[in-house]
PDB file of C-alpha atoms and ligand atoms in Angstrom:
ATOM      1  CA  MET V1480     -23.673 -22.358 -15.556  1.00 44.00           C
ATOM      2  CA  THR V1481     -24.885 -24.944 -13.031  1.00 47.00           C
ATOM      3  CA  ASN V1482     -23.370 -27.987 -11.458  1.00 49.00           C
ATOM      4  CA  SER V1483     -25.264 -30.879  -9.879  1.00 46.00           C
ATOM      5  CA  ASN V1484     -22.943 -30.986  -6.837  1.00 50.00           C
ATOM      6  CA  LEU V1485     -23.683 -27.370  -6.039  1.00 50.00           C
ATOM      7  CA  SER V1486     -26.812 -26.441  -4.178  1.00 58.00           C
ATOM      8  CA  ILE V1487     -26.351 -22.950  -5.592  1.00 65.00           C
ATOM      9  CA  ALA V1488     -25.483 -22.397  -9.235  1.00 85.00           C
ATOM     10  CA  LEU V1489     -22.470 -20.182  -9.857  1.00 92.00           C
ATOM     11  CA  LYS V1490     -23.638 -17.038 -11.595  1.00 91.00           C
ATOM     12  CA  SER V1491     -20.610 -14.997 -12.515  1.00 95.00           C
ATOM     13  CA  HIS V1492     -16.958 -15.081 -13.441  1.00 95.00           C
ATOM     14  CA  GLN V1493     -16.150 -13.556 -10.037  1.00 96.00           C
ATOM     15  CA  GLU V1494     -17.794 -16.496  -8.267  1.00 97.00           C
ATOM     16  CA  TYR V1495     -15.635 -18.945 -10.216  1.00 97.00           C
ATOM     17  CA  ILE V1496     -12.569 -16.868  -9.349  1.00 97.00           C
ATOM     18  CA  LEU V1497     -13.531 -17.042  -5.657  1.00 97.00           C
ATOM     19  CA  LEU V1498     -13.849 -20.806  -5.864  1.00 97.00           C
ATOM     20  CA  ALA V1499     -10.583 -21.222  -7.770  1.00 97.00           C
ATOM     21  CA  LYS V1500      -8.664 -19.066  -5.308  1.00 96.00           C
ATOM     22  CA  LEU V1501     -10.119 -20.706  -2.208  1.00 97.00           C
ATOM     23  CA  ALA V1502      -9.546 -24.216  -3.518  1.00 96.00           C
ATOM     24  CA  LYS V1503      -6.120 -23.230  -4.913  1.00 95.00           C
ATOM     25  CA  ILE V1504      -6.990 -24.750  -8.270  1.00 95.00           C
ATOM     26  CA  SER V1505      -6.485 -22.995 -11.625  1.00 96.00           C
ATOM     27  CA  LEU V1506      -9.433 -20.999 -12.956  1.00 96.00           C
ATOM     28  CA  ASN V1507      -9.569 -23.151 -16.099  1.00 96.00           C
ATOM     29  CA  GLN V1508      -9.807 -26.347 -14.074  1.00 95.00           C
ATOM     30  CA  THR V1509     -12.442 -24.766 -11.851  1.00 95.00           C
ATOM     31  CA  LEU V1510     -14.497 -23.733 -14.890  1.00 94.00           C
ATOM     32  CA  ILE V1511     -14.311 -27.258 -16.287  1.00 93.00           C
ATOM     33  CA  ASN V1512     -14.983 -29.070 -13.018  1.00 92.00           C
ATOM     34  CA  PRO V1513     -16.308 -26.830 -10.235  1.00 92.00           C
ATOM     35  CA  SER V1514     -17.398 -29.758  -8.071  1.00 91.00           C
ATOM     36  CA  LEU V1515     -13.795 -30.918  -7.787  1.00 92.00           C
ATOM     37  CA  ALA V1516     -12.850 -27.485  -6.453  1.00 93.00           C
ATOM     38  CA  ILE V1517     -15.855 -27.411  -4.101  1.00 93.00           C
ATOM     39  CA  ASN V1518     -15.000 -30.811  -2.684  1.00 92.00           C
ATOM     40  CA  LYS V1519     -11.395 -29.754  -2.182  1.00 93.00           C
ATOM     41  CA  TYR V1520     -12.333 -26.568  -0.304  1.00 95.00           C
ATOM     42  CA  GLY V1521     -15.457 -27.798   1.513  1.00 94.00           C
ATOM     43  CA  HIS V1522     -19.061 -27.419   0.410  1.00 92.00           C
ATOM     44  CA  LYS V1523     -20.420 -25.666   3.499  1.00 93.00           C
ATOM     45  CA  GLU V1524     -17.443 -23.325   3.807  1.00 95.00           C
ATOM     46  CA  PHE V1525     -17.699 -22.332   0.149  1.00 96.00           C
ATOM     47  CA  LEU V1526     -21.424 -21.629   0.341  1.00 95.00           C
ATOM     48  CA  GLU V1527     -20.841 -19.299   3.291  1.00 96.00           C
ATOM     49  CA  LYS V1528     -18.250 -17.303   1.344  1.00 96.00           C
ATOM     50  CA  LEU V1529     -20.365 -17.304  -1.805  1.00 96.00           C
ATOM     51  CA  GLN V1530     -23.241 -15.809   0.120  1.00 95.00           C
ATOM     52  CA  LYS V1531     -20.995 -13.051   1.447  1.00 96.00           C
ATOM     53  CA  LEU V1532     -19.704 -12.317  -2.062  1.00 96.00           C
ATOM     54  CA  ARG V1533     -23.285 -11.966  -3.237  1.00 95.00           C
ATOM     55  CA  GLN V1534     -23.988  -9.575  -0.356  1.00 94.00           C
ATOM     56  CA  GLY V1535     -21.176  -7.341  -1.626  1.00 92.00           C
ATOM     57  CA  HIS V1536     -18.139  -8.386   0.449  1.00 94.00           C
ATOM     58  CA  PRO V1537     -14.966  -7.768  -1.583  1.00 95.00           C
ATOM     59  CA  LEU V1538     -13.531 -10.886  -3.197  1.00 96.00           C
ATOM     60  CA  ASP V1539     -10.047 -10.137  -1.833  1.00 97.00           C
ATOM     61  CA  TYR V1540     -11.225 -10.168   1.805  1.00 97.00           C
ATOM     62  CA  LEU V1541     -13.040 -13.456   1.248  1.00 97.00           C
ATOM     63  CA  VAL V1542      -9.932 -15.027  -0.256  1.00 97.00           C
ATOM     64  CA  GLY V1543      -7.811 -13.466   2.502  1.00 97.00           C
ATOM     65  CA  GLU V1544      -4.830 -12.659   0.331  1.00 96.00           C
ATOM     66  CA  VAL V1545      -3.753 -10.514  -2.626  1.00 97.00           C
ATOM     67  CA  GLU V1546      -0.951 -10.641  -5.121  1.00 97.00           C
ATOM     68  CA  PHE V1547       1.161  -7.504  -5.078  1.00 98.00           C
ATOM     69  CA  ALA V1548       4.328  -6.934  -7.128  1.00 98.00           C
ATOM     70  CA  GLY V1549       4.781 -10.670  -7.558  1.00 97.00           C
ATOM     71  CA  LYS V1550       4.308 -11.661  -3.917  1.00 97.00           C
ATOM     72  CA  VAL V1551       1.293 -12.905  -1.990  1.00 97.00           C
ATOM     73  CA  PHE V1552       0.215 -10.856   1.049  1.00 98.00           C
ATOM     74  CA  LYS V1553      -2.345 -11.905   3.624  1.00 98.00           C
ATOM     75  CA  ILE V1554      -5.060  -9.311   4.216  1.00 98.00           C
ATOM     76  CA  ASN V1555      -8.050  -9.074   6.539  1.00 97.00           C
ATOM     77  CA  GLN V1556     -10.846  -6.670   7.486  1.00 95.00           C
ATOM     78  CA  HIS V1557      -8.398  -4.506   9.476  1.00 96.00           C
ATOM     79  CA  SER V1558      -6.226  -3.746   6.448  1.00 97.00           C
ATOM     80  CA  LEU V1559      -6.854  -1.784   3.286  1.00 97.00           C
ATOM     81  CA  ILE V1560      -6.997  -3.836   0.098  1.00 97.00           C
ATOM     82  CA  PRO V1561      -3.774  -2.707  -1.593  1.00 98.00           C
ATOM     83  CA  ARG V1562      -4.351  -0.498  -4.626  1.00 97.00           C
ATOM     84  CA  GLU V1563      -3.017  -0.727  -8.178  1.00 97.00           C
ATOM     85  CA  GLU V1564      -1.572   2.786  -7.857  1.00 98.00           C
ATOM     86  CA  THR V1565       0.598   1.649  -4.932  1.00 98.00           C
ATOM     87  CA  GLU V1566       1.724  -1.424  -6.872  1.00 98.00           C
ATOM     88  CA  TYR V1567       2.604   0.829  -9.832  1.00 98.00           C
ATOM     89  CA  LEU V1568       4.787   2.937  -7.519  1.00 98.00           C
ATOM     90  CA  VAL V1569       6.461  -0.023  -5.802  1.00 98.00           C
ATOM     91  CA  THR V1570       7.178  -1.800  -9.103  1.00 98.00           C
ATOM     92  CA  SER V1571       8.682   1.388 -10.461  1.00 97.00           C
ATOM     93  CA  ILE V1572      10.969   1.712  -7.404  1.00 97.00           C
ATOM     94  CA  GLN V1573      12.009  -1.934  -7.814  1.00 96.00           C
ATOM     95  CA  GLU V1574      12.885  -1.255 -11.483  1.00 95.00           C
ATOM     96  CA  PHE V1575      14.955   1.730 -10.387  1.00 94.00           C
ATOM     97  CA  PHE V1576      16.975  -0.428  -7.968  1.00 93.00           C
ATOM     98  CA  LYS V1577      17.443  -3.132 -10.586  1.00 92.00           C
ATOM     99  CA  GLY V1578      19.317  -0.522 -12.616  1.00 85.00           C
ATOM    100  CA  SER V1579      16.705   0.030 -15.303  1.00 80.00           C
ATOM    101  CA  GLN V1580      17.074   3.191 -17.417  1.00 81.00           C
ATOM    102  CA  LYS V1581      13.549   4.095 -16.336  1.00 85.00           C
ATOM    103  CA  THR V1582      13.297   6.480 -13.433  1.00 92.00           C
ATOM    104  CA  ILE V1583      10.701   6.196 -10.661  1.00 94.00           C
ATOM    105  CA  CYS V1584       7.284   6.889 -12.250  1.00 95.00           C
ATOM    106  CA  SER V1585       9.001   9.056 -14.926  1.00 95.00           C
ATOM    107  CA  SER V1586      10.283  11.555 -12.341  1.00 96.00           C
ATOM    108  CA  GLN V1587      12.425  14.324 -13.895  1.00 95.00           C
ATOM    109  CA  ILE V1588      14.230  15.140 -10.666  1.00 95.00           C
ATOM    110  CA  ILE V1589      15.045  11.514  -9.844  1.00 95.00           C
ATOM    111  CA  SER V1590      16.290  11.072 -13.383  1.00 93.00           C
ATOM    112  CA  LYS V1591      18.589  14.048 -12.977  1.00 94.00           C
ATOM    113  CA  HIS V1592      19.890  12.899  -9.585  1.00 92.00           C
ATOM    114  CA  SER V1593      19.781   9.141 -10.071  1.00 90.00           C
ATOM    115  CA  THR V1594      23.576   8.738  -9.805  1.00 89.00           C
ATOM    116  CA  ARG V1595      23.528  10.364  -6.381  1.00 88.00           C
ATOM    117  CA  LEU V1596      20.608   8.172  -5.277  1.00 88.00           C
ATOM    118  CA  HIS V1597      22.329   5.003  -6.518  1.00 84.00           C
ATOM    119  CA  LEU V1598      25.711   5.933  -4.999  1.00 81.00           C
ATOM    120  CA  ASN V1599      24.382   6.823  -1.553  1.00 81.00           C
ATOM    121  CA  LYS V1600      22.484   3.617  -1.143  1.00 78.00           C
ATOM    122  CA  PRO V1601      20.073   4.174   1.741  1.00 88.00           C
ATOM    123  CA  ASP V1602      20.435   2.061   4.873  1.00 93.00           C
ATOM    124  CA  LEU V1603      16.821   2.283   5.853  1.00 97.00           C
ATOM    125  CA  VAL V1604      13.363   2.675   4.379  1.00 98.00           C
ATOM    126  CA  VAL V1605      10.545   3.891   6.599  1.00 98.00           C
ATOM    127  CA  ASP V1606       7.059   2.821   5.491  1.00 98.00           C
ATOM    128  CA  ILE V1607       4.514   4.947   7.362  1.00 98.00           C
ATOM    129  CA  GLY V1608       0.938   3.634   7.305  1.00 98.00           C
ATOM    130  CA  CYS V1609       2.279   0.240   6.299  1.00 98.00           C
ATOM    131  CA  GLY V1610      -1.030  -1.661   6.434  1.00 98.00           C
ATOM    132  CA  CYS V1611      -0.454  -5.329   5.605  1.00 98.00           C
ATOM    133  CA  GLY V1612       3.096  -4.409   4.563  1.00 98.00           C
ATOM    134  CA  VAL V1613       3.006  -4.274   0.771  1.00 98.00           C
ATOM    135  CA  ILE V1614       5.378  -1.320   0.349  1.00 98.00           C
ATOM    136  CA  GLY V1615       8.080  -2.025   2.942  1.00 98.00           C
ATOM    137  CA  LEU V1616       8.152  -5.798   2.529  1.00 98.00           C
ATOM    138  CA  SER V1617       8.255  -5.571  -1.290  1.00 98.00           C
ATOM    139  CA  LEU V1618      11.243  -3.225  -1.107  1.00 97.00           C
ATOM    140  CA  SER V1619      13.073  -4.864   1.828  1.00 97.00           C
ATOM    141  CA  LYS V1620      15.814  -6.453  -0.265  1.00 96.00           C
ATOM    142  CA  TYR V1621      17.053  -3.039  -1.450  1.00 95.00           C
ATOM    143  CA  PHE V1622      17.683  -1.738   2.078  1.00 96.00           C
ATOM    144  CA  LYS V1623      19.614  -2.943   5.126  1.00 95.00           C
ATOM    145  CA  GLU V1624      16.590  -2.269   7.308  1.00 97.00           C
ATOM    146  CA  VAL V1625      12.884  -1.612   6.948  1.00 98.00           C
ATOM    147  CA  LEU V1626      10.840   0.207   9.574  1.00 98.00           C
ATOM    148  CA  MET V1627       7.110  -0.367   9.239  1.00 98.00           C
ATOM    149  CA  LEU V1628       4.801   1.925  11.148  1.00 98.00           C
ATOM    150  CA  ASP V1629       1.025   1.876  11.530  1.00 98.00           C
ATOM    151  CA  ILE V1630      -1.431   3.225  14.067  1.00 97.00           C
ATOM    152  CA  SER V1631      -3.449  -0.015  14.056  1.00 97.00           C
ATOM    153  CA  LYS V1632      -2.197  -2.849  16.247  1.00 96.00           C
ATOM    154  CA  GLU V1633      -4.258  -5.428  14.291  1.00 97.00           C
ATOM    155  CA  VAL V1634      -2.763  -4.299  11.017  1.00 97.00           C
ATOM    156  CA  LEU V1635       0.773  -4.442  12.431  1.00 98.00           C
ATOM    157  CA  ASP V1636       0.154  -8.048  13.539  1.00 98.00           C
ATOM    158  CA  LEU V1637      -0.807  -8.803   9.965  1.00 98.00           C
ATOM    159  CA  ALA V1638       2.330  -7.090   8.610  1.00 98.00           C
ATOM    160  CA  VAL V1639       4.476  -9.144  11.042  1.00 98.00           C
ATOM    161  CA  ASP V1640       2.710 -12.284   9.828  1.00 98.00           C
ATOM    162  CA  ASN V1641       3.414 -11.322   6.204  1.00 98.00           C
ATOM    163  CA  SER V1642       7.079 -10.643   6.960  1.00 98.00           C
ATOM    164  CA  LYS V1643       7.345 -14.165   8.376  1.00 98.00           C
ATOM    165  CA  HIS V1644       5.658 -15.937   5.520  1.00 96.00           C
ATOM    166  CA  LEU V1645       7.671 -13.904   2.976  1.00 98.00           C
ATOM    167  CA  ALA V1646      10.863 -14.633   4.964  1.00 98.00           C
ATOM    168  CA  VAL V1647      11.797 -10.938   5.293  1.00 98.00           C
ATOM    169  CA  ASP V1648      14.251 -10.796   8.184  1.00 97.00           C
ATOM    170  CA  ASN V1649      15.301  -7.127   8.156  1.00 97.00           C
ATOM    171  CA  SER V1650      11.986  -5.518   9.127  1.00 97.00           C
ATOM    172  CA  SER V1651      10.896  -3.892  12.401  1.00 98.00           C
ATOM    173  CA  PHE V1652       7.366  -2.861  13.338  1.00 98.00           C
ATOM    174  CA  SER V1653       6.029  -0.074  15.510  1.00 98.00           C
ATOM    175  CA  PHE V1654       2.915   1.912  16.237  1.00 97.00           C
ATOM    176  CA  LYS V1655       4.853   4.692  17.984  1.00 96.00           C
ATOM    177  CA  THR V1656       5.735   7.809  16.000  1.00 95.00           C
ATOM    178  CA  GLU V1657       8.901   8.377  18.097  1.00 95.00           C
ATOM    179  CA  THR V1658      10.374   5.197  16.614  1.00 96.00           C
ATOM    180  CA  ILE V1659      10.981   7.073  13.359  1.00 96.00           C
ATOM    181  CA  LYS V1660      13.319   9.458  15.158  1.00 95.00           C
ATOM    182  CA  THR V1661      15.105   6.639  17.018  1.00 94.00           C
ATOM    183  CA  TYR V1662      15.791   4.720  13.810  1.00 96.00           C
ATOM    184  CA  THR V1663      16.626   7.590  11.498  1.00 95.00           C
ATOM    185  CA  GLN V1664      19.120   9.362  13.756  1.00 92.00           C
ATOM    186  CA  VAL V1665      21.550   6.414  13.682  1.00 93.00           C
ATOM    187  CA  VAL V1666      21.700   5.927   9.896  1.00 94.00           C
ATOM    188  CA  ASP V1667      23.526   7.933   7.229  1.00 90.00           C
ATOM    189  CA  ASN V1668      20.533   8.191   4.987  1.00 92.00           C
ATOM    190  CA  TYR V1669      17.048   6.829   4.612  1.00 96.00           C
ATOM    191  CA  TRP V1670      14.014   6.867   2.369  1.00 97.00           C
ATOM    192  CA  LEU V1671      10.511   7.563   3.562  1.00 98.00           C
ATOM    193  CA  ILE V1672       7.540   6.139   1.663  1.00 98.00           C
ATOM    194  CA  ALA V1673       4.051   6.812   2.933  1.00 98.00           C
ATOM    195  CA  ASN V1674       0.641   5.743   1.754  1.00 98.00           C
ATOM    196  CA  LEU V1675      -1.346   7.302   4.589  1.00 98.00           C
ATOM    197  CA  PRO V1676      -5.114   7.905   4.610  1.00 98.00           C
ATOM    198  CA  TYR V1677      -5.658  10.771   2.153  1.00 98.00           C
ATOM    199  CA  VAL V1678      -9.295  10.878   1.107  1.00 96.00           C
ATOM    200  CA  PRO V1679     -11.340  13.957   2.150  1.00 95.00           C
ATOM    201  CA  ASP V1680     -14.157  13.205   4.638  1.00 95.00           C
ATOM    202  CA  SER V1681     -16.673  14.618   2.147  1.00 92.00           C
ATOM    203  CA  GLU V1682     -16.250  11.405   0.138  1.00 91.00           C
ATOM    204  CA  LYS V1683     -17.440   9.253   3.071  1.00 88.00           C
ATOM    205  CA  GLU V1684     -20.960   9.168   1.699  1.00 86.00           C
ATOM    206  CA  LYS V1685     -19.651   7.654  -1.527  1.00 84.00           C
ATOM    207  CA  THR V1686     -18.168   4.517   0.086  1.00 78.00           C
ATOM    208  CA  VAL V1687     -20.681   2.216  -1.604  1.00 77.00           C
ATOM    209  CA  GLU V1688     -20.239   3.935  -4.986  1.00 74.00           C
ATOM    210  CA  PHE V1689     -16.441   3.584  -4.693  1.00 75.00           C
ATOM    211  CA  ASN V1690     -16.735   0.035  -3.386  1.00 75.00           C
ATOM    212  CA  VAL V1691     -14.835   0.753  -0.139  1.00 84.00           C
ATOM    213  CA  ASP V1692     -17.711   0.111   2.247  1.00 88.00           C
ATOM    214  CA  TYR V1693     -16.050  -2.926   3.834  1.00 93.00           C
ATOM    215  CA  GLU V1694     -12.619  -1.346   4.281  1.00 95.00           C
ATOM    216  CA  PRO V1695     -11.502   0.344   7.539  1.00 95.00           C
ATOM    217  CA  LYS V1696     -12.420   4.032   7.361  1.00 94.00           C
ATOM    218  CA  SER V1697      -9.315   4.896   9.426  1.00 95.00           C
ATOM    219  CA  ALA V1698      -7.200   3.648   6.511  1.00 97.00           C
ATOM    220  CA  ILE V1699      -8.921   5.888   3.978  1.00 96.00           C
ATOM    221  CA  PHE V1700     -10.271   9.181   5.323  1.00 96.00           C
ATOM    222  CA  ALA V1701      -8.220  12.002   6.824  1.00 98.00           C
ATOM    223  CA  GLY V1702     -10.248  15.106   7.606  1.00 97.00           C
ATOM    224  CA  GLN V1703     -11.785  17.870   5.580  1.00 97.00           C
ATOM    225  CA  ASP V1704      -9.063  18.066   2.929  1.00 98.00           C
ATOM    226  CA  GLY V1705      -7.751  14.511   3.416  1.00 98.00           C
ATOM    227  CA  LEU V1706      -4.414  15.808   4.685  1.00 98.00           C
ATOM    228  CA  ASP V1707      -4.779  15.569   8.488  1.00 98.00           C
ATOM    229  CA  VAL V1708      -2.457  12.574   8.871  1.00 98.00           C
ATOM    230  CA  TYR V1709      -0.030  13.911   6.255  1.00 98.00           C
ATOM    231  CA  ARG V1710       0.080  17.239   8.143  1.00 98.00           C
ATOM    232  CA  PHE V1711       0.807  15.404  11.398  1.00 98.00           C
ATOM    233  CA  TYR V1712       3.854  13.646   9.906  1.00 98.00           C
ATOM    234  CA  LEU V1713       5.086  16.849   8.230  1.00 97.00           C
ATOM    235  CA  HIS V1714       5.094  18.425  11.661  1.00 96.00           C
ATOM    236  CA  GLU V1715       7.011  15.434  13.082  1.00 95.00           C
ATOM    237  CA  LEU V1716       9.541  15.621  10.238  1.00 95.00           C
ATOM    238  CA  SER V1717       9.989  19.359  10.661  1.00 93.00           C
ATOM    239  CA  LYS V1718      11.281  18.681  14.214  1.00 91.00           C
ATOM    240  CA  MET V1719      13.752  16.007  13.132  1.00 91.00           C
ATOM    241  CA  LYS V1720      17.484  16.567  12.563  1.00 87.00           C
ATOM    242  CA  GLN V1721      17.857  13.843   9.979  1.00 91.00           C
ATOM    243  CA  LEU V1722      15.543  14.284   6.990  1.00 94.00           C
ATOM    244  CA  PRO V1723      15.027  11.653   4.275  1.00 96.00           C
ATOM    245  CA  GLN V1724      17.215  11.384   1.207  1.00 95.00           C
ATOM    246  CA  LEU V1725      14.001  10.739  -0.667  1.00 96.00           C
ATOM    247  CA  ALA V1726      10.395  11.058   0.497  1.00 97.00           C
ATOM    248  CA  VAL V1727       7.483   9.699  -1.521  1.00 98.00           C
ATOM    249  CA  PHE V1728       3.822  10.228  -0.581  1.00 98.00           C
ATOM    250  CA  GLU V1729       0.840   8.649  -2.294  1.00 98.00           C
ATOM    251  CA  LEU V1730      -1.987  11.213  -2.275  1.00 98.00           C
ATOM    252  CA  HIS V1731      -5.336  12.239  -3.756  1.00 97.00           C
ATOM    253  CA  LYS V1732      -5.548  14.070  -7.087  1.00 96.00           C
ATOM    254  CA  ASP V1733      -7.494  16.876  -5.378  1.00 96.00           C
ATOM    255  CA  ASN V1734      -5.092  17.521  -2.482  1.00 98.00           C
ATOM    256  CA  ILE V1735      -1.661  16.635  -3.834  1.00 98.00           C
ATOM    257  CA  HIS V1736      -0.867  20.215  -4.942  1.00 98.00           C
ATOM    258  CA  LYS V1737      -1.803  21.495  -1.491  1.00 98.00           C
ATOM    259  CA  ALA V1738       0.374  18.744   0.044  1.00 98.00           C
ATOM    260  CA  GLN V1739       3.308  19.904  -2.099  1.00 97.00           C
ATOM    261  CA  LYS V1740       2.815  23.486  -0.911  1.00 96.00           C
ATOM    262  CA  LEU V1741       2.649  22.306   2.721  1.00 97.00           C
ATOM    263  CA  TRP V1742       5.912  20.388   2.325  1.00 97.00           C
ATOM    264  CA  ASN V1743       7.639  23.459   0.884  1.00 94.00           C
ATOM    265  CA  GLU V1744       6.334  25.644   3.722  1.00 93.00           C
ATOM    266  CA  ASN V1745       7.066  23.249   6.599  1.00 92.00           C
ATOM    267  CA  ILE V1746      10.343  21.544   5.786  1.00 92.00           C
ATOM    268  CA  ASN V1747      13.184  23.984   6.264  1.00 69.00           C
ATOM    269  CA  LYS V1748      15.912  22.198   4.405  1.00 70.00           C
ATOM    270  CA  ASP V1749      15.903  22.902   0.684  1.00 88.00           C
ATOM    271  CA  TYR V1750      14.107  20.211  -1.221  1.00 94.00           C
ATOM    272  CA  MET V1751      13.043  19.827  -4.824  1.00 95.00           C
ATOM    273  CA  THR V1752       9.512  18.541  -5.136  1.00 96.00           C
ATOM    274  CA  GLU V1753       7.635  17.039  -8.052  1.00 97.00           C
ATOM    275  CA  ILE V1754       4.188  15.546  -8.597  1.00 98.00           C
ATOM    276  CA  LEU V1755       4.082  12.311 -10.558  1.00 98.00           C
ATOM    277  CA  VAL V1756       1.133  10.651 -12.238  1.00 98.00           C
ATOM    278  CA  ASP V1757      -0.107   7.103 -11.719  1.00 98.00           C
ATOM    279  CA  GLN V1758      -0.897   4.489 -14.375  1.00 97.00           C
ATOM    280  CA  ASN V1759      -4.167   6.313 -15.137  1.00 97.00           C
ATOM    281  CA  LYS V1760      -2.290   9.596 -15.610  1.00 97.00           C
ATOM    282  CA  LEU V1761      -3.797  11.075 -12.430  1.00 98.00           C
ATOM    283  CA  PRO V1762      -1.560  13.194 -10.149  1.00 98.00           C
ATOM    284  CA  ARG V1763      -0.799  10.721  -7.359  1.00 98.00           C
ATOM    285  CA  PHE V1764       2.771  10.736  -5.993  1.00 98.00           C
ATOM    286  CA  LEU V1765       4.615  13.597  -4.332  1.00 98.00           C
ATOM    287  CA  ILE V1766       8.396  13.202  -4.545  1.00 97.00           C
ATOM    288  CA  CYS V1767      10.699  15.248  -2.305  1.00 97.00           C
ATOM    289  CA  LEU V1768      14.455  15.161  -2.823  1.00 95.00           C
ATOM    290  CA  PRO V1769      17.103  17.355  -1.142  1.00 94.00           C
ATOM    291  CA  LYS V1770      18.821  19.817  -3.526  1.00 91.00           C
TER     292      LYS V1770
HETATM  293  C1  SAM H 982      -4.184   3.964   2.738  1.00 76.95           C
HETATM  294  S1  SAM H 982      -3.799   2.738   3.963  1.00 76.95           S
HETATM  295  C2  SAM H 982      -2.323   2.103   3.225  1.00 76.95           C
HETATM  296  C3  SAM H 982      -1.911   0.736   3.684  1.00 76.95           C
HETATM  297  C4  SAM H 982      -0.741   0.142   2.897  1.00 76.95           C
HETATM  298  N1  SAM H 982       0.414   1.007   2.909  1.00 76.95           N
HETATM  299  C5  SAM H 982      -1.168  -0.158   1.476  1.00 76.95           C
HETATM  300  O1  SAM H 982      -0.693   0.530   0.568  1.00 76.95           O
HETATM  301  O2  SAM H 982      -1.969  -1.072   1.283  1.00 76.95           O
HETATM  302  C6  SAM H 982      -3.271   3.768   5.273  1.00 76.95           C
HETATM  303  C7  SAM H 982      -2.730   3.082   6.510  1.00 76.95           C
HETATM  304  O3  SAM H 982      -2.329   4.111   7.418  1.00 76.95           O
HETATM  305  C8  SAM H 982      -2.685   3.741   8.741  1.00 76.95           C
HETATM  306  N2  SAM H 982      -2.803   4.974   9.541  1.00 76.95           N
HETATM  307  C9  SAM H 982      -3.868   5.777   9.751  1.00 76.95           C
HETATM  308  N3  SAM H 982      -3.537   6.805  10.541  1.00 76.95           N
HETATM  309  C10 SAM H 982      -2.226   6.665  10.844  1.00 76.95           C
HETATM  310  C11 SAM H 982      -1.297   7.395  11.624  1.00 76.95           C
HETATM  311  N4  SAM H 982      -1.640   8.514  12.249  1.00 76.95           N
HETATM  312  N5  SAM H 982      -0.044   6.919  11.716  1.00 76.95           N
HETATM  313  C12 SAM H 982       0.333   5.787  11.090  1.00 76.95           C
HETATM  314  N6  SAM H 982      -0.491   5.047  10.329  1.00 76.95           N
HETATM  315  C13 SAM H 982      -1.756   5.481  10.205  1.00 76.95           C
HETATM  316  C14 SAM H 982      -3.973   2.957   8.592  1.00 76.95           C
HETATM  317  O4  SAM H 982      -4.159   2.101   9.697  1.00 76.95           O
HETATM  318  C15 SAM H 982      -3.724   2.210   7.269  1.00 76.95           C
HETATM  319  O5  SAM H 982      -3.170   0.946   7.502  1.00 76.95           O
END
């Protein structure tokens, strides 16, 4: 499809989506009258972004925002593009809090202990590896406080920005691991949810194939088995007096069973653990709940 006002003809559905999102005009309207959308956004600016899209830059980075569990989050090159698996988890937790009969991602152990989890409403949720903030900020209304932690200063700035534009006023941000201890020792109970880097380094050569070439490698890869960062936080948790009332880790199908074994070996207090599948039926979430 071509348009006389465009010096470059739009070639694909994705290019129309880019234009619609940048111009903040519906896709239908953009398909009918692309020049209107181009004029609204700016001809030169759009051509620059179109060129980048054609070079392989992800659409979401070019638009600068994503929709996640019904809210819009700003993203940039420092943050991971949030994944559907994470949205599946977060939506399922939201359903749980809304009192739905469904348990979190069909968990047997949460189902069995859901009364306890509902009665002892947690004061705090700790989101480790928060990125642009999709997990903690989406769940903030179910907790008195949210602690968002990330190793990247740039990403934390983005999460702070998102908390402001989403009007979340009960969130704190830190890049220091010790903050977890400071926050958790003054509350009765807390949840820990972590989507840390979990991909084995051996998959680094497949970044183009998996379409993650433009994303920060520090958000994705974590050593030979993909569990280096997970191992670090297990060690931190093993030293803490106050352990979470529920811990949820998003992990890789190839290392999640090893991660479960590591939890059982490293965390002294008796926990039940279960591996849950994502929307594609792949083992993805490790759930840990005290007995
Ligand atoms: C897989 S991304 C997840 C981001 C976000 N939670 C999401 O779902 O979109 C992992 C995040 O963990 C952060 N990270 C990497 N190493 C870390 C560490 N040692 N401690 C805390 N965060 C870390 C990265 O900067 C990145 O933002």
